[in-house]
Coordinates of N, CA and C in Angstrom, one line a residue:
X1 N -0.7 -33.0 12.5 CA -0.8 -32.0 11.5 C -0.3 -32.6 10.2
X2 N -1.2 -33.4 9.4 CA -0.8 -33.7 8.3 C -1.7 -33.0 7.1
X3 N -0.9 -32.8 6.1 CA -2.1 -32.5 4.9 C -2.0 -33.4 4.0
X4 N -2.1 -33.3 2.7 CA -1.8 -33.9 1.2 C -0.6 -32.8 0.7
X5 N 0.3 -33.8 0.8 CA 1.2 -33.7 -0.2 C 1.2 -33.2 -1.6
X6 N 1.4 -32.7 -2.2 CA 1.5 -33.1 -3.7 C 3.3 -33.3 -4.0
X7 N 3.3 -33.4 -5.7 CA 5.0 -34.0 -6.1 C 5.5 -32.4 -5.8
X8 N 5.1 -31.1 -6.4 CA 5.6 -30.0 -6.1 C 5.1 -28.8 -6.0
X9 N 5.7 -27.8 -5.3 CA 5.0 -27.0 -4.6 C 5.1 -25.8 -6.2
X10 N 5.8 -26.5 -7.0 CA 6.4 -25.4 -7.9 C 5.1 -24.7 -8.8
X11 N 4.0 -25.1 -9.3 CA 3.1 -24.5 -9.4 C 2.1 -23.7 -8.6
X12 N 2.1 -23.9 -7.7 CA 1.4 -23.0 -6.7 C 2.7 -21.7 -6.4
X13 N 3.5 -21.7 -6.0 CA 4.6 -20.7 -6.3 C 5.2 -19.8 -7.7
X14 N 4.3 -20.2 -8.7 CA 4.7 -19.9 -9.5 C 3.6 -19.3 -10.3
X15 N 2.6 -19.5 -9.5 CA 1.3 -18.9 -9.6 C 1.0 -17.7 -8.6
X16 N 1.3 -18.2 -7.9 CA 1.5 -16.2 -7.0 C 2.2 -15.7 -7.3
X17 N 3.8 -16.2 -7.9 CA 4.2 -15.1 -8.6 C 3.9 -14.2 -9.6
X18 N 3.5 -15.1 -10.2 CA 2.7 -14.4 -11.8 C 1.1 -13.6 -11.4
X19 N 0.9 -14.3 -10.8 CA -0.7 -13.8 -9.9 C 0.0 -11.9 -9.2
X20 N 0.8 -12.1 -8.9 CA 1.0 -10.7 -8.1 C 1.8 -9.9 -9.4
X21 N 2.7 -10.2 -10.0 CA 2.7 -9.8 -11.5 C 1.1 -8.7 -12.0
X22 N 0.4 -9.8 -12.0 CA -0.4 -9.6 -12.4 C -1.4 -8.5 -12.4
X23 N -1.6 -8.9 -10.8 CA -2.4 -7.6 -9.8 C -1.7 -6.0 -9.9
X24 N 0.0 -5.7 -9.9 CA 0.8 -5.5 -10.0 C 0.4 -4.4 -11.5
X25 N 0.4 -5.2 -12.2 CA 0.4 -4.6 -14.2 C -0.9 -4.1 -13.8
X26 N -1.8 -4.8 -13.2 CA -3.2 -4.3 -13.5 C -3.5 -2.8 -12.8
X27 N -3.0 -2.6 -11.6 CA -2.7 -1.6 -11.0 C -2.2 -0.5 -11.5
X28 N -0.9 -0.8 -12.2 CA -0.2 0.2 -12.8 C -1.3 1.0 -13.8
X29 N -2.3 0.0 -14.9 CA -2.8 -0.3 -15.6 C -3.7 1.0 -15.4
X30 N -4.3 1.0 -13.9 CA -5.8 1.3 -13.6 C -5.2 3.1 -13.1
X31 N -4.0 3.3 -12.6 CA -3.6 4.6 -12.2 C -3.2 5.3 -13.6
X32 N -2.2 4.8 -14.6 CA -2.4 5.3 -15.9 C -3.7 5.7 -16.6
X33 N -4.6 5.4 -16.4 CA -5.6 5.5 -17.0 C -6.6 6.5 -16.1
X34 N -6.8 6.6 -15.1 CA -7.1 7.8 -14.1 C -6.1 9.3 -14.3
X35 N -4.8 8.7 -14.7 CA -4.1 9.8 -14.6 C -4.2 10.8 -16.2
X36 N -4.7 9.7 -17.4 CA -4.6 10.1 -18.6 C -6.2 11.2 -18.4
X37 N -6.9 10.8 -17.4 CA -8.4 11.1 -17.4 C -8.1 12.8 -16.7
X38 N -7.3 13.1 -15.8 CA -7.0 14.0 -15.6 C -6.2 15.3 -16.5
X39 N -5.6 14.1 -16.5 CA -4.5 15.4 -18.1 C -5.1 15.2 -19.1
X40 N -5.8 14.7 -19.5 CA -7.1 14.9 -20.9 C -7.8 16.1 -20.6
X41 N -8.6 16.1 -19.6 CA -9.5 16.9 -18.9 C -8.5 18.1 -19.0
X42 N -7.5 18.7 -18.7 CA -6.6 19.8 -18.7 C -5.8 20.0 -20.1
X43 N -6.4 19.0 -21.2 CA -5.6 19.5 -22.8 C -4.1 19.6 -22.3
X44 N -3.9 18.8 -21.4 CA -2.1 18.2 -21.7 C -1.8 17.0 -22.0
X45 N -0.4 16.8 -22.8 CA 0.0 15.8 -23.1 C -0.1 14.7 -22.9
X46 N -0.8 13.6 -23.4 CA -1.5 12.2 -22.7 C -0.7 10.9 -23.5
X47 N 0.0 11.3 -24.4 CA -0.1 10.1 -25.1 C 1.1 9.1 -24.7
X48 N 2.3 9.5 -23.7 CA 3.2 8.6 -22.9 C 2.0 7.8 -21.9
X49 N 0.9 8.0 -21.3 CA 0.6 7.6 -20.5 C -0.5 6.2 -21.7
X50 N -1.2 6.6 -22.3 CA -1.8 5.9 -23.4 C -0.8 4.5 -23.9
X51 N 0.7 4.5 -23.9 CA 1.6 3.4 -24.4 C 2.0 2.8 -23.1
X52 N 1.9 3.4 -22.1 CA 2.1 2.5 -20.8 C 1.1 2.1 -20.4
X53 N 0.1 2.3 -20.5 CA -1.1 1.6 -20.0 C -1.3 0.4 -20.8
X54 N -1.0 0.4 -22.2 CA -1.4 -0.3 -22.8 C -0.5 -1.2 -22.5
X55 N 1.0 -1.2 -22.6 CA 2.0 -2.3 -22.4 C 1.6 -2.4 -20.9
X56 N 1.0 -1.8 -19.9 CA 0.8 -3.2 -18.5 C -0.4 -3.7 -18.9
X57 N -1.4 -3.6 -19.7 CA -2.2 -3.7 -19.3 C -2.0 -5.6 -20.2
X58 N -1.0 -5.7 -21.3 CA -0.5 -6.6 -21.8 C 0.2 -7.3 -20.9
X59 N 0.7 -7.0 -20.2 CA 1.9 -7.7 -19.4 C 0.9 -8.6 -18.0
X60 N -0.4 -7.6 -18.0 CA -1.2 -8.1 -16.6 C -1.7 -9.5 -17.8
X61 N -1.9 -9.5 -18.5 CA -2.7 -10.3 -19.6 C -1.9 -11.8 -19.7
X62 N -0.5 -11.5 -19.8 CA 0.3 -12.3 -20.1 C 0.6 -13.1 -19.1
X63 N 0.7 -12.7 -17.8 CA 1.1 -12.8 -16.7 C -0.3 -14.0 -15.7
X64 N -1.1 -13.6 -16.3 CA -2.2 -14.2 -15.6 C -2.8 -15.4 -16.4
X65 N -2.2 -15.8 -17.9 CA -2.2 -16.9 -18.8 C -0.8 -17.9 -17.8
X66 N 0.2 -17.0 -18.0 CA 1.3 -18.0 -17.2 C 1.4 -18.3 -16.3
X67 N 0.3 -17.6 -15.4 CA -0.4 -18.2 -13.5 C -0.9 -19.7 -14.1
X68 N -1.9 -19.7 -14.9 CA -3.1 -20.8 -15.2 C -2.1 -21.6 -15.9
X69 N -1.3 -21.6 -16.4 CA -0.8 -23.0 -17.0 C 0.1 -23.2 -16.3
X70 N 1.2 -22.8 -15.4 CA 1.6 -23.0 -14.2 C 1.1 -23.6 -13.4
X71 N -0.1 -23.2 -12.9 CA -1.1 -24.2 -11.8 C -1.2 -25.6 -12.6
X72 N -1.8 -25.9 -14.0 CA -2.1 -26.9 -14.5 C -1.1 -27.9 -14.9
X73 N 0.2 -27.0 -15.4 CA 1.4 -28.2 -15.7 C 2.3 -28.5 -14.4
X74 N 2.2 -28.4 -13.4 CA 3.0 -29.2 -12.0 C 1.8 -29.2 -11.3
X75 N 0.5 -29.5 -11.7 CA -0.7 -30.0 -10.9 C -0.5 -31.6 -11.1
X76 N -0.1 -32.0 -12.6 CA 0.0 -33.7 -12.6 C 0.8 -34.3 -12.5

């Protein structure tokens, strides 16, 4: 049972971190925005849900830039 080695595992772990981060914000992202769709529709207050969608939807953004250079800087 052998594979290929590499020097460290630290980018691939540190890419599913940020990778579930990611999926994570985007989620949050996708239920705020369903939920704004509901209380729009009923003329109630939307605009808390409007500044959290927006900050995950940044944070999924961010999160999935620092997966990819992660994988690429402990790939060499």
């Amino acid at each position: 049972m052998s594979s290929k080695a590499s020097k460290s595992d630290m980018g691939m772990g540190l890419a599913l971190l940020f990778g579930l981060v990611s999926v994570g914000a985007a989620l949050f992202t996708a239920t705020n925005s369903y939920n704004y769709a509901i209380l729009h529709a009923q003329e109630l207050e939307t605009g808390n849900l409007l500044v959290s969608s927006g900050g995950a939807f940044g944070l999924a953004m961010l999160a999935a830039a620092v997966a990819i250079v992660a994988i690429h800087a402990y790939d060499a």
